[in-house]
PDB file of C-alpha atoms in Angstrom:
ATOM      1  CA  UNK A   1      14.824 -12.290 -29.860  1.00 93.00           C
ATOM      2  CA  UNK A   2      15.373  -8.593 -30.555  1.00 96.00           C
ATOM      3  CA  UNK A   3      18.853  -7.885 -31.980  1.00 98.00           C
ATOM      4  CA  UNK A   4      20.638  -4.556 -32.188  1.00 97.00           C
ATOM      5  CA  UNK A   5      21.212  -3.761 -35.871  1.00 97.00           C
ATOM      6  CA  UNK A   6      23.768  -0.999 -36.461  1.00 96.00           C
ATOM      7  CA  UNK A   7      23.791   0.441 -39.965  1.00 96.00           C
ATOM      8  CA  UNK A   8      26.386   2.385 -41.879  1.00 93.00           C
ATOM      9  CA  UNK A   9      25.187   5.964 -42.102  1.00 89.00           C
ATOM     10  CA  UNK A  10      24.584   5.953 -45.841  1.00 90.00           C
ATOM     11  CA  UNK A  11      21.802   5.178 -48.372  1.00 93.00           C
ATOM     12  CA  UNK A  12      19.304   5.422 -45.555  1.00 93.00           C
ATOM     13  CA  UNK A  13      16.252   4.417 -47.599  1.00 94.00           C
ATOM     14  CA  UNK A  14      17.867   1.117 -48.581  1.00 96.00           C
ATOM     15  CA  UNK A  15      18.906  -0.088 -45.149  1.00 97.00           C
ATOM     16  CA  UNK A  16      15.821  -1.835 -43.881  1.00 97.00           C
ATOM     17  CA  UNK A  17      14.694  -3.104 -47.306  1.00 97.00           C
ATOM     18  CA  UNK A  18      18.097  -4.800 -47.819  1.00 97.00           C
ATOM     19  CA  UNK A  19      17.822  -6.579 -44.428  1.00 98.00           C
ATOM     20  CA  UNK A  20      14.242  -7.697 -45.207  1.00 98.00           C
ATOM     21  CA  UNK A  21      15.307  -8.982 -48.648  1.00 98.00           C
ATOM     22  CA  UNK A  22      18.156 -10.966 -47.159  1.00 98.00           C
ATOM     23  CA  UNK A  23      15.901 -12.329 -44.473  1.00 97.00           C
ATOM     24  CA  UNK A  24      13.676 -13.584 -47.267  1.00 97.00           C
ATOM     25  CA  UNK A  25      16.688 -15.130 -48.989  1.00 97.00           C
ATOM     26  CA  UNK A  26      17.955 -16.978 -45.941  1.00 97.00           C
ATOM     27  CA  UNK A  27      14.746 -17.479 -43.984  1.00 96.00           C
ATOM     28  CA  UNK A  28      12.470 -18.643 -46.787  1.00 95.00           C
ATOM     29  CA  UNK A  29       9.222 -17.331 -48.294  1.00 95.00           C
ATOM     30  CA  UNK A  30       7.479 -14.794 -46.092  1.00 96.00           C
ATOM     31  CA  UNK A  31      10.460 -14.225 -43.838  1.00 96.00           C
ATOM     32  CA  UNK A  32      11.116 -10.759 -45.230  1.00 96.00           C
ATOM     33  CA  UNK A  33       7.596  -9.602 -44.440  1.00 96.00           C
ATOM     34  CA  UNK A  34       7.840 -11.070 -40.928  1.00 97.00           C
ATOM     35  CA  UNK A  35      10.841  -8.901 -39.948  1.00 97.00           C
ATOM     36  CA  UNK A  36       9.951  -6.570 -37.121  1.00 97.00           C
ATOM     37  CA  UNK A  37      11.576  -3.240 -36.362  1.00 97.00           C
ATOM     38  CA  UNK A  38      11.578  -0.777 -33.493  1.00 95.00           C
ATOM     39  CA  UNK A  39      13.775   2.117 -32.478  1.00 93.00           C
ATOM     40  CA  UNK A  40      15.744   2.475 -29.227  1.00 90.00           C
ATOM     41  CA  UNK A  41      14.322   5.141 -26.956  1.00 85.00           C
ATOM     42  CA  UNK A  42      15.267   8.707 -28.006  1.00 80.00           C
ATOM     43  CA  UNK A  43      16.485   7.636 -31.448  1.00 82.00           C
ATOM     44  CA  UNK A  44      15.211   8.936 -34.749  1.00 82.00           C
ATOM     45  CA  UNK A  45      14.594   6.464 -37.604  1.00 85.00           C
ATOM     46  CA  UNK A  46      17.574   7.911 -39.461  1.00 86.00           C
ATOM     47  CA  UNK A  47      19.800   6.848 -36.610  1.00 87.00           C
ATOM     48  CA  UNK A  48      22.205   3.977 -37.341  1.00 91.00           C
ATOM     49  CA  UNK A  49      20.875   2.074 -34.291  1.00 93.00           C
ATOM     50  CA  UNK A  50      17.771  -0.052 -34.843  1.00 96.00           C
ATOM     51  CA  UNK A  51      16.282  -3.040 -33.064  1.00 97.00           C
ATOM     52  CA  UNK A  52      15.222  -5.960 -35.254  1.00 98.00           C
ATOM     53  CA  UNK A  53      13.555  -9.289 -34.793  1.00 97.00           C
ATOM     54  CA  UNK A  54      14.299 -11.805 -37.556  1.00 97.00           C
ATOM     55  CA  UNK A  55      12.509 -15.061 -38.255  1.00 94.00           C
ATOM     56  CA  UNK A  56      15.012 -17.903 -38.078  1.00 93.00           C
ATOM     57  CA  UNK A  57      16.837 -16.416 -35.128  1.00 93.00           C
ATOM     58  CA  UNK A  58      20.628 -16.118 -34.953  1.00 96.00           C
ATOM     59  CA  UNK A  59      21.301 -18.190 -38.078  1.00 97.00           C
ATOM     60  CA  UNK A  60      19.350 -15.786 -40.286  1.00 97.00           C
ATOM     61  CA  UNK A  61      20.693 -12.777 -38.396  1.00 97.00           C
ATOM     62  CA  UNK A  62      24.286 -13.858 -39.048  1.00 98.00           C
ATOM     63  CA  UNK A  63      23.741 -14.735 -42.693  1.00 97.00           C
ATOM     64  CA  UNK A  64      21.874 -11.487 -43.299  1.00 97.00           C
ATOM     65  CA  UNK A  65      24.544  -9.339 -41.671  1.00 97.00           C
ATOM     66  CA  UNK A  66      27.428 -11.150 -43.368  1.00 97.00           C
ATOM     67  CA  UNK A  67      26.052 -10.631 -46.869  1.00 97.00           C
ATOM     68  CA  UNK A  68      24.719  -7.168 -46.348  1.00 97.00           C
ATOM     69  CA  UNK A  69      26.403  -3.996 -47.622  1.00 96.00           C
ATOM     70  CA  UNK A  70      24.783  -1.585 -45.194  1.00 97.00           C
ATOM     71  CA  UNK A  71      24.710  -3.490 -41.903  1.00 97.00           C
ATOM     72  CA  UNK A  72      27.755  -2.588 -39.862  1.00 96.00           C
ATOM     73  CA  UNK A  73      26.862  -5.269 -37.373  1.00 97.00           C
ATOM     74  CA  UNK A  74      24.022  -7.273 -35.828  1.00 98.00           C
ATOM     75  CA  UNK A  75      24.483  -7.902 -32.098  1.00 98.00           C
ATOM     76  CA  UNK A  76      22.882  -9.956 -29.379  1.00 98.00           C
ATOM     77  CA  UNK A  77      22.103  -7.047 -27.085  1.00 97.00           C
ATOM     78  CA  UNK A  78      23.178  -7.785 -23.500  1.00 98.00           C
ATOM     79  CA  UNK A  79      22.255  -4.343 -22.194  1.00 97.00           C
ATOM     80  CA  UNK A  80      21.870  -0.626 -22.797  1.00 96.00           C
ATOM     81  CA  UNK A  81      21.662   2.491 -20.695  1.00 95.00           C
ATOM     82  CA  UNK A  82      22.011   6.224 -20.653  1.00 91.00           C
ATOM     83  CA  UNK A  83      25.090   5.834 -18.402  1.00 93.00           C
ATOM     84  CA  UNK A  84      27.665   3.075 -17.799  1.00 95.00           C
ATOM     85  CA  UNK A  85      26.042   2.444 -14.410  1.00 96.00           C
ATOM     86  CA  UNK A  86      22.696   1.781 -16.066  1.00 96.00           C
ATOM     87  CA  UNK A  87      24.440  -0.380 -18.636  1.00 97.00           C
ATOM     88  CA  UNK A  88      26.054  -2.445 -15.867  1.00 98.00           C
ATOM     89  CA  UNK A  89      22.719  -2.968 -14.199  1.00 98.00           C
ATOM     90  CA  UNK A  90      21.206  -4.146 -17.513  1.00 97.00           C
ATOM     91  CA  UNK A  91      24.067  -6.553 -18.235  1.00 98.00           C
ATOM     92  CA  UNK A  92      23.905  -8.062 -14.763  1.00 98.00           C
ATOM     93  CA  UNK A  93      20.180  -8.595 -15.259  1.00 98.00           C
ATOM     94  CA  UNK A  94      20.597 -10.280 -18.635  1.00 97.00           C
ATOM     95  CA  UNK A  95      19.985 -14.050 -18.201  1.00 97.00           C
ATOM     96  CA  UNK A  96      23.047 -16.082 -17.293  1.00 96.00           C
ATOM     97  CA  UNK A  97      21.979 -18.884 -19.610  1.00 96.00           C
ATOM     98  CA  UNK A  98      22.473 -16.427 -22.510  1.00 97.00           C
ATOM     99  CA  UNK A  99      25.814 -15.063 -21.253  1.00 97.00           C
ATOM    100  CA  UNK A 100      27.714 -17.980 -19.778  1.00 96.00           C
ATOM    101  CA  UNK A 101      28.204 -20.044 -22.984  1.00 96.00           C
ATOM    102  CA  UNK A 102      30.407 -17.216 -24.305  1.00 97.00           C
ATOM    103  CA  UNK A 103      32.432 -16.718 -21.147  1.00 97.00           C
ATOM    104  CA  UNK A 104      33.972 -20.181 -20.740  1.00 97.00           C
ATOM    105  CA  UNK A 105      37.685 -20.811 -20.195  1.00 97.00           C
ATOM    106  CA  UNK A 106      37.872 -22.607 -23.576  1.00 96.00           C
ATOM    107  CA  UNK A 107      36.761 -19.552 -25.559  1.00 96.00           C
ATOM    108  CA  UNK A 108      38.726 -16.431 -26.440  1.00 97.00           C
ATOM    109  CA  UNK A 109      37.229 -12.968 -26.648  1.00 97.00           C
ATOM    110  CA  UNK A 110      37.815  -9.330 -27.566  1.00 97.00           C
ATOM    111  CA  UNK A 111      36.029  -6.133 -26.580  1.00 98.00           C
ATOM    112  CA  UNK A 112      35.773  -3.365 -29.155  1.00 97.00           C
ATOM    113  CA  UNK A 113      34.697   0.216 -28.491  1.00 97.00           C
ATOM    114  CA  UNK A 114      32.819   1.988 -31.271  1.00 94.00           C
ATOM    115  CA  UNK A 115      30.910   5.256 -31.326  1.00 88.00           C
ATOM    116  CA  UNK A 116      28.676   7.452 -33.435  1.00 84.00           C
ATOM    117  CA  UNK A 117      28.633  11.233 -33.228  1.00 75.00           C
ATOM    118  CA  UNK A 118      31.933  11.502 -31.336  1.00 78.00           C
ATOM    119  CA  UNK A 119      35.541  10.346 -31.473  1.00 84.00           C
ATOM    120  CA  UNK A 120      36.945   8.105 -28.726  1.00 88.00           C
ATOM    121  CA  UNK A 121      40.685   8.206 -28.124  1.00 91.00           C
ATOM    122  CA  UNK A 122      42.732   5.079 -27.578  1.00 93.00           C
ATOM    123  CA  UNK A 123      43.172   5.975 -23.909  1.00 95.00           C
ATOM    124  CA  UNK A 124      39.416   6.467 -23.525  1.00 94.00           C
ATOM    125  CA  UNK A 125      38.749   3.110 -25.181  1.00 95.00           C
ATOM    126  CA  UNK A 126      41.042   1.324 -22.725  1.00 95.00           C
ATOM    127  CA  UNK A 127      39.351   3.049 -19.803  1.00 96.00           C
ATOM    128  CA  UNK A 128      35.924   2.029 -21.114  1.00 96.00           C
ATOM    129  CA  UNK A 129      37.001  -1.624 -21.587  1.00 97.00           C
ATOM    130  CA  UNK A 130      38.271  -1.769 -17.988  1.00 96.00           C
ATOM    131  CA  UNK A 131      34.773  -0.913 -16.798  1.00 96.00           C
ATOM    132  CA  UNK A 132      33.565  -4.374 -17.752  1.00 97.00           C
ATOM    133  CA  UNK A 133      35.534  -6.372 -15.191  1.00 96.00           C
ATOM    134  CA  UNK A 134      32.203  -7.342 -13.596  1.00 96.00           C
ATOM    135  CA  UNK A 135      31.504  -9.618 -16.589  1.00 97.00           C
ATOM    136  CA  UNK A 136      32.990 -12.994 -15.546  1.00 96.00           C
ATOM    137  CA  UNK A 137      35.122 -13.690 -18.622  1.00 97.00           C
ATOM    138  CA  UNK A 138      37.152 -16.857 -17.987  1.00 96.00           C
ATOM    139  CA  UNK A 139      38.685 -17.243 -21.431  1.00 96.00           C
ATOM    140  CA  UNK A 140      41.785 -15.484 -22.791  1.00 96.00           C
ATOM    141  CA  UNK A 141      41.907 -12.233 -24.702  1.00 96.00           C
ATOM    142  CA  UNK A 142      42.664 -12.689 -28.428  1.00 97.00           C
ATOM    143  CA  UNK A 143      42.866  -9.440 -30.375  1.00 94.00           C
ATOM    144  CA  UNK A 144      43.376 -11.059 -33.810  1.00 94.00           C
ATOM    145  CA  UNK A 145      41.039 -14.012 -34.072  1.00 95.00           C
ATOM    146  CA  UNK A 146      38.806 -14.244 -31.035  1.00 97.00           C
ATOM    147  CA  UNK A 147      36.033 -16.785 -30.769  1.00 97.00           C
ATOM    148  CA  UNK A 148      33.657 -14.066 -29.652  1.00 97.00           C
ATOM    149  CA  UNK A 149      33.671 -10.300 -30.205  1.00 98.00           C
ATOM    150  CA  UNK A 150      31.841  -7.972 -27.830  1.00 98.00           C
ATOM    151  CA  UNK A 151      31.118  -4.368 -28.752  1.00 98.00           C
ATOM    152  CA  UNK A 152      30.566  -1.281 -26.654  1.00 97.00           C
ATOM    153  CA  UNK A 153      28.573   1.032 -28.901  1.00 95.00           C
ATOM    154  CA  UNK A 154      28.134   4.600 -27.763  1.00 90.00           C
ATOM    155  CA  UNK A 155      26.105   7.379 -29.330  1.00 85.00           C
ATOM    156  CA  UNK A 156      26.604  10.786 -27.845  1.00 72.00           C
ATOM    157  CA  UNK A 157      23.903  13.390 -27.206  1.00 63.00           C
ATOM    158  CA  UNK A 158      24.986  15.343 -30.303  1.00 57.00           C
ATOM    159  CA  UNK A 159      23.054  18.246 -31.715  1.00 57.00           C
ATOM    160  CA  UNK A 160      21.504  18.437 -35.195  1.00 55.00           C
ATOM    161  CA  UNK A 161      24.541  17.286 -37.113  1.00 53.00           C
ATOM    162  CA  UNK A 162      25.800  14.219 -39.008  1.00 55.00           C
ATOM    163  CA  UNK A 163      22.695  14.679 -41.162  1.00 58.00           C
ATOM    164  CA  UNK A 164      20.408  13.618 -38.316  1.00 57.00           C
ATOM    165  CA  UNK A 165      17.985  15.296 -35.973  1.00 59.00           C
ATOM    166  CA  UNK A 166      19.392  15.638 -32.471  1.00 58.00           C
ATOM    167  CA  UNK A 167      19.315  12.608 -30.139  1.00 55.00           C
ATOM    168  CA  UNK A 168      17.889  13.647 -26.814  1.00 50.00           C
ATOM    169  CA  UNK A 169      20.007  11.311 -24.650  1.00 67.00           C
ATOM    170  CA  UNK A 170      23.336   9.555 -24.771  1.00 82.00           C
ATOM    171  CA  UNK A 171      22.976   5.775 -25.141  1.00 90.00           C
ATOM    172  CA  UNK A 172      25.523   3.020 -24.515  1.00 94.00           C
ATOM    173  CA  UNK A 173      24.908  -0.465 -25.866  1.00 97.00           C
ATOM    174  CA  UNK A 174      26.855  -3.706 -25.128  1.00 98.00           C
ATOM    175  CA  UNK A 175      26.420  -6.827 -27.178  1.00 98.00           C
ATOM    176  CA  UNK A 176      27.938  -9.906 -28.749  1.00 98.00           C
ATOM    177  CA  UNK A 177      28.637  -9.632 -32.448  1.00 98.00           C
ATOM    178  CA  UNK A 178      26.493 -12.035 -34.472  1.00 98.00           C
ATOM    179  CA  UNK A 179      27.498 -10.928 -37.980  1.00 97.00           C
ATOM    180  CA  UNK A 180      28.821  -7.927 -39.929  1.00 95.00           C
ATOM    181  CA  UNK A 181      28.879  -6.682 -43.535  1.00 92.00           C
ATOM    182  CA  UNK A 182      31.687  -7.787 -45.789  1.00 85.00           C
ATOM    183  CA  UNK A 183      32.297  -4.634 -47.817  1.00 90.00           C
ATOM    184  CA  UNK A 184      35.409  -5.870 -49.590  1.00 90.00           C
ATOM    185  CA  UNK A 185      33.254  -6.401 -52.682  1.00 89.00           C
ATOM    186  CA  UNK A 186      33.057  -2.647 -53.261  1.00 89.00           C
ATOM    187  CA  UNK A 187      36.784  -1.983 -53.836  1.00 88.00           C
ATOM    188  CA  UNK A 188      37.119  -5.375 -55.533  1.00 88.00           C
ATOM    189  CA  UNK A 189      34.482  -4.736 -58.191  1.00 85.00           C
ATOM    190  CA  UNK A 190      34.422  -0.972 -58.627  1.00 83.00           C
ATOM    191  CA  UNK A 191      35.307   0.108 -62.166  1.00 78.00           C
ATOM    192  CA  UNK A 192      38.881   1.049 -61.475  1.00 79.00           C
ATOM    193  CA  UNK A 193      39.493  -2.481 -60.269  1.00 79.00           C
ATOM    194  CA  UNK A 194      38.107  -4.413 -63.228  1.00 79.00           C
ATOM    195  CA  UNK A 195      37.897  -4.355 -67.004  1.00 73.00           C
ATOM    196  CA  UNK A 196      34.839  -2.876 -68.611  1.00 69.00           C
ATOM    197  CA  UNK A 197      33.516  -1.438 -71.858  1.00 65.00           C
ATOM    198  CA  UNK A 198      31.429   1.739 -71.860  1.00 66.00           C
ATOM    199  CA  UNK A 199      31.550   5.362 -70.702  1.00 59.00           C
ATOM    200  CA  UNK A 200      29.130   5.143 -67.738  1.00 63.00           C
ATOM    201  CA  UNK A 201      28.376   2.650 -64.987  1.00 72.00           C
ATOM    202  CA  UNK A 202      26.099   2.085 -62.036  1.00 80.00           C
ATOM    203  CA  UNK A 203      27.743   2.616 -58.654  1.00 86.00           C
ATOM    204  CA  UNK A 204      29.239  -0.659 -57.470  1.00 89.00           C
ATOM    205  CA  UNK A 205      27.650  -0.482 -54.028  1.00 93.00           C
ATOM    206  CA  UNK A 206      24.226   0.188 -55.545  1.00 93.00           C
ATOM    207  CA  UNK A 207      24.634  -2.765 -57.892  1.00 92.00           C
ATOM    208  CA  UNK A 208      25.331  -5.122 -54.982  1.00 94.00           C
ATOM    209  CA  UNK A 209      22.358  -3.713 -53.089  1.00 95.00           C
ATOM    210  CA  UNK A 210      20.161  -4.428 -56.110  1.00 94.00           C
ATOM    211  CA  UNK A 211      21.558  -7.974 -56.274  1.00 95.00           C
ATOM    212  CA  UNK A 212      20.714  -8.446 -52.607  1.00 96.00           C
ATOM    213  CA  UNK A 213      17.226  -7.113 -53.030  1.00 95.00           C
ATOM    214  CA  UNK A 214      16.838  -9.279 -56.127  1.00 94.00           C
ATOM    215  CA  UNK A 215      17.774 -12.339 -54.006  1.00 96.00           C
ATOM    216  CA  UNK A 216      20.652 -13.320 -56.321  1.00 96.00           C
ATOM    217  CA  UNK A 217      21.977 -16.794 -55.476  1.00 96.00           C
ATOM    218  CA  UNK A 218      23.006 -20.060 -57.138  1.00 96.00           C
ATOM    219  CA  UNK A 219      20.218 -21.499 -59.236  1.00 94.00           C
ATOM    220  CA  UNK A 220      18.790 -18.070 -60.150  1.00 94.00           C
ATOM    221  CA  UNK A 221      18.970 -16.390 -63.585  1.00 94.00           C
ATOM    222  CA  UNK A 222      19.601 -12.631 -63.780  1.00 92.00           C
ATOM    223  CA  UNK A 223      18.950 -11.127 -67.235  1.00 90.00           C
ATOM    224  CA  UNK A 224      19.951  -7.574 -68.008  1.00 86.00           C
ATOM    225  CA  UNK A 225      18.848  -6.336 -71.483  1.00 84.00           C
ATOM    226  CA  UNK A 226      20.616  -2.984 -70.966  1.00 81.00           C
ATOM    227  CA  UNK A 227      23.816  -4.280 -69.525  1.00 80.00           C
ATOM    228  CA  UNK A 228      25.981  -1.158 -69.771  1.00 80.00           C
ATOM    229  CA  UNK A 229      29.290  -1.943 -68.049  1.00 81.00           C
ATOM    230  CA  UNK A 230      27.759  -4.986 -66.380  1.00 84.00           C
ATOM    231  CA  UNK A 231      27.698  -3.768 -62.753  1.00 88.00           C
ATOM    232  CA  UNK A 232      24.438  -5.555 -61.834  1.00 90.00           C
ATOM    233  CA  UNK A 233      25.475  -8.768 -63.589  1.00 91.00           C
ATOM    234  CA  UNK A 234      28.878  -8.736 -61.923  1.00 90.00           C
ATOM    235  CA  UNK A 235      27.223  -8.384 -58.534  1.00 93.00           C
ATOM    236  CA  UNK A 236      24.703 -11.130 -59.224  1.00 95.00           C
ATOM    237  CA  UNK A 237      27.433 -13.441 -60.521  1.00 95.00           C
ATOM    238  CA  UNK A 238      29.472 -12.782 -57.396  1.00 94.00           C
ATOM    239  CA  UNK A 239      26.584 -14.259 -55.387  1.00 96.00           C
ATOM    240  CA  UNK A 240      26.459 -17.331 -57.623  1.00 96.00           C
ATOM    241  CA  UNK A 241      23.568 -16.435 -59.950  1.00 96.00           C
ATOM    242  CA  UNK A 242      23.662 -17.280 -63.660  1.00 94.00           C
ATOM    243  CA  UNK A 243      23.749 -14.099 -65.722  1.00 93.00           C
ATOM    244  CA  UNK A 244      22.612 -13.342 -69.254  1.00 83.00           C
ATOM    245  CA  UNK A 245      22.944 -10.365 -71.614  1.00 75.00           C
ATOM    246  CA  UNK A 246      21.348  -9.549 -74.978  1.00 66.00           C
ATOM    247  CA  UNK A 247      23.881  -9.431 -77.793  1.00 64.00           C
TER     248      UNK A 247
END
């Protein structure tokens, strides 16, 4: 299955490599090399919106997204279009056997509107959400802890700004959230939040990216002969690896 992978718009050269490393970590040897990528129509590779196929399916997709620093979310894509009418047509055509398990009376849900390249007011978000009455949700809305989160992701036809080449056509995506980055580690472990010795340090986010690309996990040893303020070792230890320094 192809998933929609939405990245944070930062550290662009590290985004796909981090996903492939985590696919290797959770999918086993060779899984990272087996990851496939393609771009949505009219999107440049620096766009935050990518399509990805991961070996191991939804389990690996969720684990990869949840541990990542740069994946804003991985979604089961129910449809996309240049307009909301096209999006509706795509969602209606998406197989019922994929949709119905998440629309049952026993499950709660929430719809979130997100965008890139434009701001969407609260009133506009409500109006957008009301467009999706054709999806036969039978469960109750739960804004705090829903069983399933659905996202409307909109990228506008902005010009050459946001550090990107222009996108030729507006695109609207709709999908079920599979997993999302947990970025609380950055404020938790940045230097101002912990004790350290030394005048310089590696950026906390970069240290965690290196730990991810190094496949840090329980049972692994991470040795840093030039430890500095310990940023890499702290990140590796957070993920359960044994760490060692030279004294």
